[in-house]
Amino acid sequence: MSVETKEHREPCCSKLKLFLASLSFVYFAKAFGGSYMKSSITQIERRFDIPSSLIGVIDGSFEMGNLLVIAFVSYFGAKLHRPRLIGIGCLIMAAGAFLTALPHLFQGRYVYETSLSHIPEENTTESILPCLTNTSHLGIHSTAVTYCVSTACEKEAGSYMWIYVFLGNMLRGIGETPVMPLGVSYLDDFAREENTAFYLAFIQTVGILGPMFGFMFGSFCAKIYVDIGSVDLESISINHKDSRWVGAWWLGFLVTGFLMLLAGIPFWFLPKSLPKQGKSPNQKKLNKEIVTKSCSDTTEEVKEQDSFLLEDNNEDHGSKPISMNAMAKDFGPSLKRLFTNKVYLLVLLTSLVAINGFIGMITFKPKYMEQVYGQSPSKAIFLIGVMNLPAVAFGVITGGFLMKRFKLSILGAARICIIASLLSFCLLLSQYFLYCDNSQVAGLTMTYQGASEVSYEQESLLSQCNMGCSCSLKHWDPVCASNGMTYASPCLAGCQTSTGIGKEMVFHNCTCMGELTEELSLSPSNRSAILGQCPRKGDCDWMFKLYMAISVMGAFVSACGATPGYIVLLRSISHDLKSLALGMQTLIVRTLGGIPPPIYFGALIDRTCLKWGSKRCGGQGACRLYDSHAFRITFLGLVYVCYGTSYLLWGVLYRQLSKRQKKLALRNQAKETALEANRNNGHATVSIIKNMDDLDRESTI
């Protein structure tokens, strides 16, 4: 026996392991591209001056591409050359990534909005006069508007170039279609059943490294000005912390395209099918005979997760050629069998509700950290990449290790999912109590007299101190005054003069600060302001650190249930429906769980906006400032509803699995009785066979 084991031991560089490594790299590359898209949401929103609801539509275009072909690819692809179909998908994803970056080549330079109508020449000491009581200010502004209408507005069609981003993201979704259903089913078909959970955990862990690097690279690009190399950065008066800043969002999509081209190469050299791991092709017949003879002896040793289904999972489906006509005729009955599976439907519904909360949360989490805790987009993206995602990766591999180490049954896998879900939900609930006060912005979150106020009216920006300055109420050009208050523009702060150029500009004699001079003991000479919003209060940093700690713990605990949950799905469907089931799950979950959340999350978040930006030629642009309290309640409330519902569904699913296990136990008992009758009498009685058939029909999912 030992000699035979050595003889058929799997080589260290087998084709199955090559497929495992290649599939892991594809998971990494596609996750890199997907996470970079998520990290660039804010930059794309600002670059094309679009609201969060529209950016949600763009983000959901990936799932739209998936749903166009996923059902056909997952069903027909299972009968065709699966590795080559994955290679074709990689080429399509690369093309989509390059198409997404294309608008940057055709758009003009990015021009951020500003209320300053006069910019001094370089190396001069000429001062900007933000607040002018005469009509020269209006005249200059009118000239600027006229120039905008005559020149920049001729390129107004460029604002619709977000359609290229939409189409490129959709193309990535089409190319990603064969990767998961065909890759996982190919691996599960030819790997040992006890190794499947560990292999899946390995793939998912490597895949999670993709988002980690994607978010880190997104953070890096967010600090690089969008028009790097074509503008003088010294003349830019904003930095990466400003809500008008746009990073080099296009750069990461070029990197994604090259990664996808590289990832697809190995799949063109892999075969259509492989021998079962641990078995040689010549052993199939012998092993089948041995299993038949020793059926009664091995029944007790078979684990529940391996015998959960009644169908034989060891038959070779790749040996018989099947015509396309036969596959098409079998498509309808296969769908009927699949959707009459109660456990599969419950797994599908649970995944659908949970993914709604996850997609909505991960899409707008950087913006949540920016608006509630005052973090810059680049820092928020970086922290997600280096803290949350490694915790998720460690949680996924931990869940896979627990499955392999303790050889857990399908009920054991479901228990892990339920426990992980409840603990992570408790941690998520605690985030509601971790928040900072609103940014102190005069006329929006605070009155000019210093009282707390949240206003959605533009007229609140005006006060006696700036009434005579002829200020524009549309522009967002924030300055931080020495009294700790942020003003929407130097003009609305009543500033009379300025010194310096670019980012070093300082505004002086700001009359609106005089209303608080007595309280803050500020002399008139100290009524100055600098560009940018004021930082949050000191305790906000401590609150943000606590939020990140709880967020990381929640990510780890939640991820521990990922691999067991996937095993529940795989063990609830028969062998011949595996690819179709995975494909339909991907189709439905991404259609109803991937497309709507960014849209309705974004639409509700837009309702909490306090100050909208304005486009160069008029019209509403991207939101510049949100009411952080309303943002937090809206954002977390949606997440709580989605996750809470999914956890209730896990309880229903566990109950259904328990019922299935009882039926399975009765089935095995009937089989043992029949085998014993065969040994004693030489044949089974008709009544025993009839009872077994009835149990089979009852317990088939």
JSON list of N, CA and C in Angstrom, two decimals, residues 585-625:
[
{"chain": "A", "resi": 585, "resn": "GLN", "atom": "N", "xyz": [-25.58, 31.97, -9.30]},
{"chain": "A", "resi": 585, "resn": "GLN", "atom": "CA", "xyz": [-25.39, 32.74, -8.07]},
{"chain": "A", "resi": 585, "resn": "GLN", "atom": "C", "xyz": [-24.67, 34.04, -8.36]},
{"chain": "A", "resi": 586, "resn": "THR", "atom": "N", "xyz": [-23.63, 33.97, -9.20]},
{"chain": "A", "resi": 586, "resn": "THR", "atom": "CA", "xyz": [-22.91, 35.17, -9.58]},
{"chain": "A", "resi": 586, "resn": "THR", "atom": "C", "xyz": [-23.82, 36.13, -10.34]},
{"chain": "A", "resi": 587, "resn": "LEU", "atom": "N", "xyz": [-24.62, 35.60, -11.24]},
{"chain": "A", "resi": 587, "resn": "LEU", "atom": "CA", "xyz": [-25.54, 36.42, -12.03]},
{"chain": "A", "resi": 587, "resn": "LEU", "atom": "C", "xyz": [-26.53, 37.15, -11.14]},
{"chain": "A", "resi": 588, "resn": "ILE", "atom": "N", "xyz": [-27.22, 36.41, -10.27]},
{"chain": "A", "resi": 588, "resn": "ILE", "atom": "CA", "xyz": [-28.28, 37.01, -9.46]},
{"chain": "A", "resi": 588, "resn": "ILE", "atom": "C", "xyz": [-27.70, 37.94, -8.39]},
{"chain": "A", "resi": 589, "resn": "VAL", "atom": "N", "xyz": [-26.64, 37.48, -7.73]},
{"chain": "A", "resi": 589, "resn": "VAL", "atom": "CA", "xyz": [-26.06, 38.30, -6.66]},
{"chain": "A", "resi": 589, "resn": "VAL", "atom": "C", "xyz": [-25.48, 39.59, -7.22]},
{"chain": "A", "resi": 590, "resn": "ARG", "atom": "N", "xyz": [-24.84, 39.51, -8.38]},
{"chain": "A", "resi": 590, "resn": "ARG", "atom": "CA", "xyz": [-24.25, 40.73, -8.94]},
{"chain": "A", "resi": 590, "resn": "ARG", "atom": "C", "xyz": [-25.30, 41.62, -9.60]},
{"chain": "A", "resi": 591, "resn": "THR", "atom": "N", "xyz": [-26.38, 41.01, -10.08]},
{"chain": "A", "resi": 591, "resn": "THR", "atom": "CA", "xyz": [-27.44, 41.83, -10.67]},
{"chain": "A", "resi": 591, "resn": "THR", "atom": "C", "xyz": [-28.20, 42.59, -9.61]},
{"chain": "A", "resi": 592, "resn": "LEU", "atom": "N", "xyz": [-28.66, 41.87, -8.58]},
{"chain": "A", "resi": 592, "resn": "LEU", "atom": "CA", "xyz": [-29.48, 42.48, -7.54]},
{"chain": "A", "resi": 592, "resn": "LEU", "atom": "C", "xyz": [-28.67, 42.93, -6.32]},
{"chain": "A", "resi": 593, "resn": "GLY", "atom": "N", "xyz": [-27.44, 42.41, -6.21]},
{"chain": "A", "resi": 593, "resn": "GLY", "atom": "CA", "xyz": [-26.61, 42.78, -5.06]},
{"chain": "A", "resi": 593, "resn": "GLY", "atom": "C", "xyz": [-25.44, 43.66, -5.42]},
{"chain": "A", "resi": 594, "resn": "GLY", "atom": "N", "xyz": [-25.10, 43.75, -6.70]},
{"chain": "A", "resi": 594, "resn": "GLY", "atom": "CA", "xyz": [-23.96, 44.57, -7.11]},
{"chain": "A", "resi": 594, "resn": "GLY", "atom": "C", "xyz": [-24.34, 45.87, -7.77]},
{"chain": "A", "resi": 595, "resn": "ILE", "atom": "N", "xyz": [-25.44, 45.87, -8.55]},
{"chain": "A", "resi": 595, "resn": "ILE", "atom": "CA", "xyz": [-25.84, 47.07, -9.28]},
{"chain": "A", "resi": 595, "resn": "ILE", "atom": "C", "xyz": [-26.62, 48.06, -8.41]},
{"chain": "A", "resi": 596, "resn": "PRO", "atom": "N", "xyz": [-27.70, 47.63, -7.72]},
{"chain": "A", "resi": 596, "resn": "PRO", "atom": "CA", "xyz": [-28.51, 48.61, -6.98]},
{"chain": "A", "resi": 596, "resn": "PRO", "atom": "C", "xyz": [-27.81, 49.30, -5.80]},
{"chain": "A", "resi": 597, "resn": "PRO", "atom": "N", "xyz": [-27.00, 48.59, -4.98]},
{"chain": "A", "resi": 597, "resn": "PRO", "atom": "CA", "xyz": [-26.48, 49.25, -3.77]},
{"chain": "A", "resi": 597, "resn": "PRO", "atom": "C", "xyz": [-25.72, 50.56, -4.00]},
{"chain": "A", "resi": 598, "resn": "PRO", "atom": "N", "xyz": [-24.74, 50.63, -4.94]},
{"chain": "A", "resi": 598, "resn": "PRO", "atom": "CA", "xyz": [-24.08, 51.92, -5.13]},
{"chain": "A", "resi": 598, "resn": "PRO", "atom": "C", "xyz": [-25.03, 53.03, -5.56]},
{"chain": "A", "resi": 599, "resn": "ILE", "atom": "N", "xyz": [-26.11, 52.65, -6.25]},
{"chain": "A", "resi": 599, "resn": "ILE", "atom": "CA", "xyz": [-27.05, 53.66, -6.73]},
{"chain": "A", "resi": 599, "resn": "ILE", "atom": "C", "xyz": [-27.91, 54.19, -5.59]},
{"chain": "A", "resi": 600, "resn": "TYR", "atom": "N", "xyz": [-28.55, 53.28, -4.83]},
{"chain": "A", "resi": 600, "resn": "TYR", "atom": "CA", "xyz": [-29.43, 53.80, -3.77]},
{"chain": "A", "resi": 600, "resn": "TYR", "atom": "C", "xyz": [-28.63, 54.29, -2.56]},
{"chain": "A", "resi": 601, "resn": "PHE", "atom": "N", "xyz": [-27.47, 53.71, -2.29]},
{"chain": "A", "resi": 601, "resn": "PHE", "atom": "CA", "xyz": [-26.59, 54.29, -1.27]},
{"chain": "A", "resi": 601, "resn": "PHE", "atom": "C", "xyz": [-26.21, 55.71, -1.68]},
{"chain": "A", "resi": 602, "resn": "GLY", "atom": "N", "xyz": [-25.77, 55.86, -2.94]},
{"chain": "A", "resi": 602, "resn": "GLY", "atom": "CA", "xyz": [-25.33, 57.18, -3.42]},
{"chain": "A", "resi": 602, "resn": "GLY", "atom": "C", "xyz": [-26.45, 58.19, -3.44]},
{"chain": "A", "resi": 603, "resn": "ALA", "atom": "N", "xyz": [-27.66, 57.77, -3.86]},
{"chain": "A", "resi": 603, "resn": "ALA", "atom": "CA", "xyz": [-28.78, 58.70, -3.93]},
{"chain": "A", "resi": 603, "resn": "ALA", "atom": "C", "xyz": [-29.17, 59.21, -2.54]},
{"chain": "A", "resi": 604, "resn": "LEU", "atom": "N", "xyz": [-29.18, 58.32, -1.55]},
{"chain": "A", "resi": 604, "resn": "LEU", "atom": "CA", "xyz": [-29.52, 58.73, -0.19]},
{"chain": "A", "resi": 604, "resn": "LEU", "atom": "C", "xyz": [-28.40, 59.56, 0.45]},
{"chain": "A", "resi": 605, "resn": "ILE", "atom": "N", "xyz": [-27.17, 59.23, 0.12]},
{"chain": "A", "resi": 605, "resn": "ILE", "atom": "CA", "xyz": [-26.04, 60.02, 0.63]},
{"chain": "A", "resi": 605, "resn": "ILE", "atom": "C", "xyz": [-26.08, 61.44, 0.04]},
{"chain": "A", "resi": 606, "resn": "ASP", "atom": "N", "xyz": [-26.47, 61.56, -1.23]},
{"chain": "A", "resi": 606, "resn": "ASP", "atom": "CA", "xyz": [-26.58, 62.89, -1.85]},
{"chain": "A", "resi": 606, "resn": "ASP", "atom": "C", "xyz": [-27.53, 63.79, -1.10]},
{"chain": "A", "resi": 607, "resn": "ARG", "atom": "N", "xyz": [-28.53, 63.22, -0.45]},
{"chain": "A", "resi": 607, "resn": "ARG", "atom": "CA", "xyz": [-29.51, 64.02, 0.28]},
{"chain": "A", "resi": 607, "resn": "ARG", "atom": "C", "xyz": [-28.92, 64.67, 1.52]},
{"chain": "A", "resi": 608, "resn": "THR", "atom": "N", "xyz": [-27.74, 64.23, 1.93]},
{"chain": "A", "resi": 608, "resn": "THR", "atom": "CA", "xyz": [-27.10, 64.82, 3.11]},
{"chain": "A", "resi": 608, "resn": "THR", "atom": "C", "xyz": [-26.07, 65.88, 2.73]},
{"chain": "A", "resi": 609, "resn": "CYS", "atom": "N", "xyz": [-26.01, 66.24, 1.45]},
{"chain": "A", "resi": 609, "resn": "CYS", "atom": "CA", "xyz": [-25.02, 67.23, 0.99]},
{"chain": "A", "resi": 609, "resn": "CYS", "atom": "C", "xyz": [-25.42, 68.63, 1.44]},
{"chain": "A", "resi": 610, "resn": "LEU", "atom": "N", "xyz": [-24.47, 69.38, 1.99]},
{"chain": "A", "resi": 610, "resn": "LEU", "atom": "CA", "xyz": [-24.69, 70.76, 2.41]},
{"chain": "A", "resi": 610, "resn": "LEU", "atom": "C", "xyz": [-24.25, 71.76, 1.35]},
{"chain": "A", "resi": 611, "resn": "LYS", "atom": "N", "xyz": [-23.19, 71.44, 0.61]},
{"chain": "A", "resi": 611, "resn": "LYS", "atom": "CA", "xyz": [-22.66, 72.40, -0.36]},
{"chain": "A", "resi": 611, "resn": "LYS", "atom": "C", "xyz": [-22.25, 71.66, -1.62]},
{"chain": "A", "resi": 612, "resn": "TRP", "atom": "N", "xyz": [-22.98, 71.96, -2.71]},
{"chain": "A", "resi": 612, "resn": "TRP", "atom": "CA", "xyz": [-22.64, 71.38, -4.01]},
{"chain": "A", "resi": 612, "resn": "TRP", "atom": "C", "xyz": [-21.65, 72.27, -4.73]},
{"chain": "A", "resi": 613, "resn": "GLY", "atom": "N", "xyz": [-20.74, 71.63, -5.46]},
{"chain": "A", "resi": 613, "resn": "GLY", "atom": "CA", "xyz": [-19.83, 72.39, -6.30]},
{"chain": "A", "resi": 613, "resn": "GLY", "atom": "C", "xyz": [-20.55, 72.82, -7.57]},
{"chain": "A", "resi": 614, "resn": "SER", "atom": "N", "xyz": [-19.89, 73.66, -8.33]},
{"chain": "A", "resi": 614, "resn": "SER", "atom": "CA", "xyz": [-20.47, 74.13, -9.59]},
{"chain": "A", "resi": 614, "resn": "SER", "atom": "C", "xyz": [-19.51, 73.85, -10.73]},
{"chain": "A", "resi": 615, "resn": "LYS", "atom": "N", "xyz": [-20.07, 73.50, -11.88]},
{"chain": "A", "resi": 615, "resn": "LYS", "atom": "CA", "xyz": [-19.26, 73.26, -13.06]},
{"chain": "A", "resi": 615, "resn": "LYS", "atom": "C", "xyz": [-18.75, 74.57, -13.63]},
{"chain": "A", "resi": 616, "resn": "ARG", "atom": "N", "xyz": [-17.78, 74.50, -14.52]},
{"chain": "A", "resi": 616, "resn": "ARG", "atom": "CA", "xyz": [-17.18, 75.70, -15.07]},
{"chain": "A", "resi": 616, "resn": "ARG", "atom": "C", "xyz": [-18.21, 76.57, -15.79]},
{"chain": "A", "resi": 617, "resn": "CYS", "atom": "N", "xyz": [-19.15, 75.93, -16.44]},
{"chain": "A", "resi": 617, "resn": "CYS", "atom": "CA", "xyz": [-20.13, 76.68, -17.22]},
{"chain": "A", "resi": 617, "resn": "CYS", "atom": "C", "xyz": [-21.51, 76.62, -16.62]},
{"chain": "A", "resi": 618, "resn": "GLY", "atom": "N", "xyz": [-21.57, 76.52, -15.31]},
{"chain": "A", "resi": 618, "resn": "GLY", "atom": "CA", "xyz": [-22.85, 76.45, -14.63]},
{"chain": "A", "resi": 618, "resn": "GLY", "atom": "C", "xyz": [-23.30, 75.02, -14.44]},
{"chain": "A", "resi": 619, "resn": "GLY", "atom": "N", "xyz": [-24.30, 74.85, -13.61]},
{"chain": "A", "resi": 619, "resn": "GLY", "atom": "CA", "xyz": [-24.80, 73.51, -13.35]},
{"chain": "A", "resi": 619, "resn": "GLY", "atom": "C", "xyz": [-24.19, 72.93, -12.09]},
{"chain": "A", "resi": 620, "resn": "GLN", "atom": "N", "xyz": [-24.88, 71.97, -11.51]},
{"chain": "A", "resi": 620, "resn": "GLN", "atom": "CA", "xyz": [-24.44, 71.35, -10.26]},
{"chain": "A", "resi": 620, "resn": "GLN", "atom": "C", "xyz": [-23.33, 70.35, -10.51]},
{"chain": "A", "resi": 621, "resn": "GLY", "atom": "N", "xyz": [-22.27, 70.45, -9.73]},
{"chain": "A", "resi": 621, "resn": "GLY", "atom": "CA", "xyz": [-21.15, 69.53, -9.86]},
{"chain": "A", "resi": 621, "resn": "GLY", "atom": "C", "xyz": [-21.17, 68.49, -8.76]},
{"chain": "A", "resi": 622, "resn": "ALA", "atom": "N", "xyz": [-20.00, 68.10, -8.29]},
{"chain": "A", "resi": 622, "resn": "ALA", "atom": "CA", "xyz": [-19.90, 67.12, -7.21]},
{"chain": "A", "resi": 622, "resn": "ALA", "atom": "C", "xyz": [-20.09, 67.80, -5.86]},
{"chain": "A", "resi": 623, "resn": "CYS", "atom": "N", "xyz": [-20.51, 67.01, -4.86]},
{"chain": "A", "resi": 623, "resn": "CYS", "atom": "CA", "xyz": [-20.72, 67.56, -3.52]},
{"chain": "A", "resi": 623, "resn": "CYS", "atom": "C", "xyz": [-19.38, 67.86, -2.87]},
{"chain": "A", "resi": 624, "resn": "ARG", "atom": "N", "xyz": [-19.28, 69.02, -2.21]},
{"chain": "A", "resi": 624, "resn": "ARG", "atom": "CA", "xyz": [-18.04, 69.43, -1.54]},
{"chain": "A", "resi": 624, "resn": "ARG", "atom": "C", "xyz": [-18.09, 69.20, -0.03]},
{"chain": "A", "resi": 625, "resn": "LEU", "atom": "N", "xyz": [-19.28, 69.27, 0.56]},
{"chain": "A", "resi": 625, "resn": "LEU", "atom": "CA", "xyz": [-19.38, 69.15, 2.02]},
{"chain": "A", "resi": 625, "resn": "LEU", "atom": "C", "xyz": [-20.69, 68.47, 2.37]}
]
